[in-house]
PDB file of C-alpha atoms in Angstrom:
ATOM      1  CA  UNK A 605     -12.306  -2.190   9.947  1.00  0.00           C
ATOM      2  CA  UNK A 606     -13.954  -5.942   9.008  1.00  0.00           C
ATOM      3  CA  UNK A 607     -13.691  -8.735  11.342  1.00  0.00           C
ATOM      4  CA  UNK A 608     -14.876 -12.196  10.246  1.00  0.00           C
ATOM      5  CA  UNK A 609     -15.138 -15.264  12.731  1.00  0.00           C
ATOM      6  CA  UNK A 610     -13.912 -18.129  10.771  1.00  0.00           C
ATOM      7  CA  UNK A 611     -14.081 -20.813  13.695  1.00  0.00           C
ATOM      8  CA  UNK A 612     -14.051 -20.861  17.408  1.00  0.00           C
ATOM      9  CA  UNK A 613     -11.120 -18.798  18.483  1.00  0.00           C
ATOM     10  CA  UNK A 614      -9.890 -17.637  14.853  1.00  0.00           C
ATOM     11  CA  UNK A 615     -10.859 -14.335  13.279  1.00  0.00           C
ATOM     12  CA  UNK A 616      -9.830 -12.937   9.750  1.00  0.00           C
ATOM     13  CA  UNK A 617      -8.966  -9.226  10.063  1.00  0.00           C
ATOM     14  CA  UNK A 618      -9.369  -7.269   6.808  1.00  0.00           C
ATOM     15  CA  UNK A 619      -6.841  -4.587   7.170  1.00  0.00           C
ATOM     16  CA  UNK A 620      -8.150  -2.284   4.136  1.00  0.00           C
ATOM     17  CA  UNK A 621     -11.705  -3.403   3.179  1.00  0.00           C
ATOM     18  CA  UNK A 622     -12.648  -0.186   1.798  1.00  0.00           C
ATOM     19  CA  UNK A 623      -9.560  -0.574  -0.893  1.00  0.00           C
ATOM     20  CA  UNK A 624      -9.229  -4.169  -1.543  1.00  0.00           C
ATOM     21  CA  UNK A 625     -11.486  -6.391   0.333  1.00  0.00           C
ATOM     22  CA  UNK A 626      -9.481  -9.315   1.716  1.00  0.00           C
ATOM     23  CA  UNK A 627      -6.442  -8.506  -0.287  1.00  0.00           C
ATOM     24  CA  UNK A 628      -4.573  -7.615   3.071  1.00  0.00           C
ATOM     25  CA  UNK A 629      -5.587  -9.728   6.030  1.00  0.00           C
ATOM     26  CA  UNK A 630      -4.256 -10.882   9.150  1.00  0.00           C
ATOM     27  CA  UNK A 631      -5.585 -13.709  11.510  1.00  0.00           C
ATOM     28  CA  UNK A 632      -6.184 -13.663  15.068  1.00  0.00           C
ATOM     29  CA  UNK A 633      -6.012 -17.231  16.748  1.00  0.00           C
ATOM     30  CA  UNK A 634      -7.029 -17.310  20.474  1.00  0.00           C
ATOM     31  CA  UNK A 635      -6.186 -20.315  22.811  1.00  0.00           C
ATOM     32  CA  UNK A 636      -6.621 -20.759  26.490  1.00  0.00           C
ATOM     33  CA  UNK A 637      -3.139 -19.387  27.297  1.00  0.00           C
ATOM     34  CA  UNK A 638      -3.193 -16.455  25.004  1.00  0.00           C
ATOM     35  CA  UNK A 639      -3.463 -15.165  21.345  1.00  0.00           C
ATOM     36  CA  UNK A 640      -1.397 -15.029  18.286  1.00  0.00           C
ATOM     37  CA  UNK A 641      -1.555 -12.587  15.459  1.00  0.00           C
ATOM     38  CA  UNK A 642      -0.662 -14.105  11.890  1.00  0.00           C
ATOM     39  CA  UNK A 643       0.485 -11.246   9.807  1.00  0.00           C
ATOM     40  CA  UNK A 644      -0.048  -7.500  10.598  1.00  0.00           C
ATOM     41  CA  UNK A 645      -0.792  -5.618   7.353  1.00  0.00           C
ATOM     42  CA  UNK A 646       0.595  -2.225   6.240  1.00  0.00           C
ATOM     43  CA  UNK A 647       2.123   0.161   8.782  1.00  0.00           C
ATOM     44  CA  UNK A 648      -0.477   2.739   7.516  1.00  0.00           C
ATOM     45  CA  UNK A 649      -3.377   0.380   8.642  1.00  0.00           C
ATOM     46  CA  UNK A 650      -2.128  -0.299  12.269  1.00  0.00           C
ATOM     47  CA  UNK A 651      -5.001   1.656  13.656  1.00  0.00           C
ATOM     48  CA  UNK A 652      -7.479  -0.651  12.064  1.00  0.00           C
ATOM     49  CA  UNK A 653      -5.653  -3.715  13.210  1.00  0.00           C
ATOM     50  CA  UNK A 654      -5.314  -2.503  16.853  1.00  0.00           C
ATOM     51  CA  UNK A 655      -8.900  -1.672  16.769  1.00  0.00           C
ATOM     52  CA  UNK A 656     -10.009  -4.916  15.454  1.00  0.00           C
ATOM     53  CA  UNK A 657      -7.976  -6.572  18.244  1.00  0.00           C
ATOM     54  CA  UNK A 658      -9.813  -4.470  20.787  1.00  0.00           C
ATOM     55  CA  UNK A 659     -13.177  -5.300  19.164  1.00  0.00           C
ATOM     56  CA  UNK A 660     -12.430  -9.157  19.264  1.00  0.00           C
ATOM     57  CA  UNK A 661     -11.565  -8.513  23.078  1.00  0.00           C
ATOM     58  CA  UNK A 662      -7.671  -8.921  22.929  1.00  0.00           C
ATOM     59  CA  UNK A 663      -6.215  -6.793  25.675  1.00  0.00           C
ATOM     60  CA  UNK A 664      -2.597  -5.397  25.775  1.00  0.00           C
ATOM     61  CA  UNK A 665      -1.508  -8.447  27.810  1.00  0.00           C
ATOM     62  CA  UNK A 666      -3.357 -11.161  25.710  1.00  0.00           C
ATOM     63  CA  UNK A 667      -1.524 -11.240  22.751  1.00  0.00           C
ATOM     64  CA  UNK A 668       1.634 -13.475  23.144  1.00  0.00           C
ATOM     65  CA  UNK A 669       2.963 -13.853  19.501  1.00  0.00           C
ATOM     66  CA  UNK A 670       2.891 -12.291  16.140  1.00  0.00           C
ATOM     67  CA  UNK A 671       3.884 -14.754  13.362  1.00  0.00           C
ATOM     68  CA  UNK A 672       4.858 -13.320  10.198  1.00  0.00           C
ATOM     69  CA  UNK A 673       4.518 -15.435   6.884  1.00  0.00           C
ATOM     70  CA  UNK A 674       7.190 -13.086   5.215  1.00  0.00           C
ATOM     71  CA  UNK A 675       8.784  -9.557   5.514  1.00  0.00           C
ATOM     72  CA  UNK A 676       6.885  -7.812   2.494  1.00  0.00           C
ATOM     73  CA  UNK A 677       5.295  -4.555   3.891  1.00  0.00           C
ATOM     74  CA  UNK A 678       1.674  -5.686   3.297  1.00  0.00           C
ATOM     75  CA  UNK A 679       2.290  -8.653   5.808  1.00  0.00           C
ATOM     76  CA  UNK A 680       4.891  -7.128   8.217  1.00  0.00           C
ATOM     77  CA  UNK A 681       4.500  -3.356   7.992  1.00  0.00           C
ATOM     78  CA  UNK A 682       2.593  -2.809  11.283  1.00  0.00           C
ATOM     79  CA  UNK A 683       4.625  -5.227  13.474  1.00  0.00           C
ATOM     80  CA  UNK A 684       6.329  -2.458  15.628  1.00  0.00           C
ATOM     81  CA  UNK A 685       3.144  -0.672  16.218  1.00  0.00           C
ATOM     82  CA  UNK A 686       1.480  -3.940  17.263  1.00  0.00           C
ATOM     83  CA  UNK A 687       4.286  -4.947  19.639  1.00  0.00           C
ATOM     84  CA  UNK A 688       4.573  -1.521  20.977  1.00  0.00           C
ATOM     85  CA  UNK A 689       0.778  -1.867  22.170  1.00  0.00           C
ATOM     86  CA  UNK A 690       1.167  -5.516  23.409  1.00  0.00           C
ATOM     87  CA  UNK A 691       4.266  -5.491  25.631  1.00  0.00           C
ATOM     88  CA  UNK A 692       4.062  -9.134  26.439  1.00  0.00           C
ATOM     89  CA  UNK A 693       3.935 -10.241  22.623  1.00  0.00           C
ATOM     90  CA  UNK A 694       7.088 -11.340  20.501  1.00  0.00           C
ATOM     91  CA  UNK A 695       7.391 -11.847  16.924  1.00  0.00           C
ATOM     92  CA  UNK A 696       8.335 -15.083  14.936  1.00  0.00           C
ATOM     93  CA  UNK A 697       9.832 -14.818  11.434  1.00  0.00           C
ATOM     94  CA  UNK A 698      11.933 -16.782   9.049  1.00  0.00           C
ATOM     95  CA  UNK A 699      15.536 -16.463   9.864  1.00  0.00           C
ATOM     96  CA  UNK A 700      16.187 -14.579   6.662  1.00  0.00           C
ATOM     97  CA  UNK A 701      13.647 -12.019   7.568  1.00  0.00           C
ATOM     98  CA  UNK A 702      14.908 -11.496  11.077  1.00  0.00           C
ATOM     99  CA  UNK A 703      17.450  -8.841  10.096  1.00  0.00           C
ATOM    100  CA  UNK A 704      14.841  -6.776   8.345  1.00  0.00           C
ATOM    101  CA  UNK A 705      12.744  -6.294  11.388  1.00  0.00           C
ATOM    102  CA  UNK A 706      15.487  -5.425  13.501  1.00  0.00           C
ATOM    103  CA  UNK A 707      17.088  -2.959  10.878  1.00  0.00           C
ATOM    104  CA  UNK A 708      14.496  -2.239   8.299  1.00  0.00           C
ATOM    105  CA  UNK A 709      16.569   0.362   6.100  1.00  0.00           C
ATOM    106  CA  UNK A 710      17.367  -2.105   3.423  1.00  0.00           C
ATOM    107  CA  UNK A 711      13.974  -3.338   3.063  1.00  0.00           C
ATOM    108  CA  UNK A 712      12.327   0.171   3.014  1.00  0.00           C
ATOM    109  CA  UNK A 713      14.821   1.294   0.338  1.00  0.00           C
ATOM    110  CA  UNK A 714      14.150  -1.817  -1.773  1.00  0.00           C
ATOM    111  CA  UNK A 715      10.532  -1.203  -1.576  1.00  0.00           C
ATOM    112  CA  UNK A 716      11.077   2.549  -2.505  1.00  0.00           C
ATOM    113  CA  UNK A 717      12.936   1.528  -5.643  1.00  0.00           C
ATOM    114  CA  UNK A 718      10.317  -0.764  -6.675  1.00  0.00           C
ATOM    115  CA  UNK A 719       7.265   1.045  -5.792  1.00  0.00           C
ATOM    116  CA  UNK A 720       8.316   4.665  -5.591  1.00  0.00           C
ATOM    117  CA  UNK A 721       8.098   7.375  -2.848  1.00  0.00           C
ATOM    118  CA  UNK A 722       4.290   7.861  -2.822  1.00  0.00           C
ATOM    119  CA  UNK A 723       3.285   4.147  -2.637  1.00  0.00           C
ATOM    120  CA  UNK A 724       5.849   3.756   0.232  1.00  0.00           C
ATOM    121  CA  UNK A 725       4.259   6.771   2.070  1.00  0.00           C
ATOM    122  CA  UNK A 726       0.987   5.147   1.563  1.00  0.00           C
ATOM    123  CA  UNK A 727       2.212   1.855   2.885  1.00  0.00           C
ATOM    124  CA  UNK A 728       3.883   3.552   5.903  1.00  0.00           C
ATOM    125  CA  UNK A 729       7.237   1.829   5.872  1.00  0.00           C
ATOM    126  CA  UNK A 730       8.141  -0.308   8.627  1.00  0.00           C
ATOM    127  CA  UNK A 731       9.443   0.444  12.128  1.00  0.00           C
ATOM    128  CA  UNK A 732      12.214  -1.408  13.896  1.00  0.00           C
ATOM    129  CA  UNK A 733      11.694  -4.133  16.358  1.00  0.00           C
ATOM    130  CA  UNK A 734      14.098  -4.758  19.322  1.00  0.00           C
ATOM    131  CA  UNK A 735      16.220  -7.547  18.516  1.00  0.00           C
ATOM    132  CA  UNK A 736      15.422  -9.398  21.753  1.00  0.00           C
ATOM    133  CA  UNK A 737      11.626  -9.497  20.663  1.00  0.00           C
ATOM    134  CA  UNK A 738      12.298 -11.406  17.351  1.00  0.00           C
ATOM    135  CA  UNK A 739      12.461 -15.075  17.294  1.00  0.00           C
ATOM    136  CA  UNK A 740      12.927 -17.502  14.360  1.00  0.00           C
ATOM    137  CA  UNK A 741       9.904 -19.568  12.987  1.00  0.00           C
ATOM    138  CA  UNK A 742      11.545 -23.009  12.855  1.00  0.00           C
ATOM    139  CA  UNK A 743      10.746 -25.415  10.337  1.00  0.00           C
ATOM    140  CA  UNK A 744       7.959 -27.558  11.869  1.00  0.00           C
ATOM    141  CA  UNK A 745       7.925 -25.107  14.987  1.00  0.00           C
ATOM    142  CA  UNK A 746       5.102 -25.238  17.120  1.00  0.00           C
ATOM    143  CA  UNK A 747       3.403 -22.588  19.300  1.00  0.00           C
ATOM    144  CA  UNK A 748       1.004 -24.039  21.885  1.00  0.00           C
ATOM    145  CA  UNK A 749      -1.707 -21.368  22.873  1.00  0.00           C
ATOM    146  CA  UNK A 750      -3.762 -23.918  24.885  1.00  0.00           C
ATOM    147  CA  UNK A 751      -6.370 -26.048  23.117  1.00  0.00           C
ATOM    148  CA  UNK A 752      -5.056 -24.638  19.824  1.00  0.00           C
ATOM    149  CA  UNK A 753      -1.551 -24.626  18.309  1.00  0.00           C
ATOM    150  CA  UNK A 754       0.328 -23.091  15.401  1.00  0.00           C
ATOM    151  CA  UNK A 755       2.752 -25.123  13.360  1.00  0.00           C
ATOM    152  CA  UNK A 756       5.024 -23.096  10.838  1.00  0.00           C
ATOM    153  CA  UNK A 757       6.558 -24.730   7.787  1.00  0.00           C
ATOM    154  CA  UNK A 758       8.651 -23.447   4.955  1.00  0.00           C
ATOM    155  CA  UNK A 759       6.742 -22.475   1.815  1.00  0.00           C
ATOM    156  CA  UNK A 760       9.184 -20.623  -0.318  1.00  0.00           C
ATOM    157  CA  UNK A 761       8.542 -19.263  -3.709  1.00  0.00           C
ATOM    158  CA  UNK A 762       6.828 -15.771  -3.429  1.00  0.00           C
ATOM    159  CA  UNK A 763       9.737 -15.069  -1.186  1.00  0.00           C
ATOM    160  CA  UNK A 764      12.630 -17.354  -0.259  1.00  0.00           C
ATOM    161  CA  UNK A 765      11.847 -16.600   3.293  1.00  0.00           C
ATOM    162  CA  UNK A 766       8.168 -17.504   3.284  1.00  0.00           C
ATOM    163  CA  UNK A 767       6.430 -19.666   5.788  1.00  0.00           C
ATOM    164  CA  UNK A 768       2.837 -20.849   6.356  1.00  0.00           C
ATOM    165  CA  UNK A 769       1.153 -21.494   9.399  1.00  0.00           C
ATOM    166  CA  UNK A 770      -1.002 -24.740  10.077  1.00  0.00           C
ATOM    167  CA  UNK A 771      -3.806 -23.956  12.708  1.00  0.00           C
ATOM    168  CA  UNK A 772      -4.437 -27.188  14.774  1.00  0.00           C
ATOM    169  CA  UNK A 773      -6.745 -28.922  15.637  1.00  0.00           C
ATOM    170  CA  UNK A 774      -9.028 -27.028  12.971  1.00  0.00           C
ATOM    171  CA  UNK A 775      -6.588 -28.016  10.095  1.00  0.00           C
ATOM    172  CA  UNK A 776      -6.817 -24.443   8.796  1.00  0.00           C
ATOM    173  CA  UNK A 777      -3.661 -23.291   6.975  1.00  0.00           C
ATOM    174  CA  UNK A 778      -2.668 -19.422   6.596  1.00  0.00           C
ATOM    175  CA  UNK A 779      -0.656 -19.372   3.278  1.00  0.00           C
ATOM    176  CA  UNK A 780       0.409 -15.643   3.114  1.00  0.00           C
ATOM    177  CA  UNK A 781       1.319 -15.132  -0.255  1.00  0.00           C
ATOM    178  CA  UNK A 782       2.519 -18.797  -1.018  1.00  0.00           C
ATOM    179  CA  UNK A 783      -1.055 -19.466  -2.678  1.00  0.00           C
ATOM    180  CA  UNK A 784      -3.152 -16.880  -4.306  1.00  0.00           C
ATOM    181  CA  UNK A 785      -6.432 -17.479  -6.483  1.00  0.00           C
ATOM    182  CA  UNK A 786      -7.222 -13.710  -6.796  1.00  0.00           C
ATOM    183  CA  UNK A 787      -6.274 -10.364  -6.086  1.00  0.00           C
ATOM    184  CA  UNK A 788      -3.986  -7.472  -7.330  1.00  0.00           C
ATOM    185  CA  UNK A 789      -0.878  -8.284  -9.330  1.00  0.00           C
ATOM    186  CA  UNK A 790       2.458  -6.613  -8.641  1.00  0.00           C
ATOM    187  CA  UNK A 791       5.347  -6.066 -10.854  1.00  0.00           C
ATOM    188  CA  UNK A 792       7.716  -9.029 -10.815  1.00  0.00           C
ATOM    189  CA  UNK A 793      10.182  -9.931  -9.511  1.00  0.00           C
ATOM    190  CA  UNK A 794       9.731  -8.593  -6.169  1.00  0.00           C
ATOM    191  CA  UNK A 795      13.106  -7.894  -4.426  1.00  0.00           C
ATOM    192  CA  UNK A 796      14.696 -10.581  -2.664  1.00  0.00           C
ATOM    193  CA  UNK A 797      14.916 -10.360   0.943  1.00  0.00           C
TER     194      UNK A 797
END
């Protein structure tokens, strides 16, 4: 587990630092009224993510939101496990990604056809999320966490359902895979979701 404090109340959680440092990261944002986690990493790395949240001091009732930049397994894979441990939290995702969280079978089969059985096993797949816990990340939607807010906006390209998240008042942007300057390359095109 690797946790880096970026600013007051903002942490980068490196989900697999021993494999590809900072290639698969999620971000915790804490406000006065609760916390939000932006992306969750692979399902297979959920123990590291949950450990990092405990290390930062985020208890089961503190996490209010999980915001997903898109529904590729390196960004959404651990969502069911994170929500299971944080019963007061809900997830926000682009409307096109919602169905894949509720019924992930098509997404899992698409990943299997692209990466193969062994890679999918290492990624861990994706557990289903109860429909009532999945909300839509609206264009210019805002989550007020108390003293800090998250604003979502569409950034299609890497995926047609991709959103980025502006953290105010810090003016930091979590771009998911909308912007990349380095890191591993995957075969193109990725399956449409």
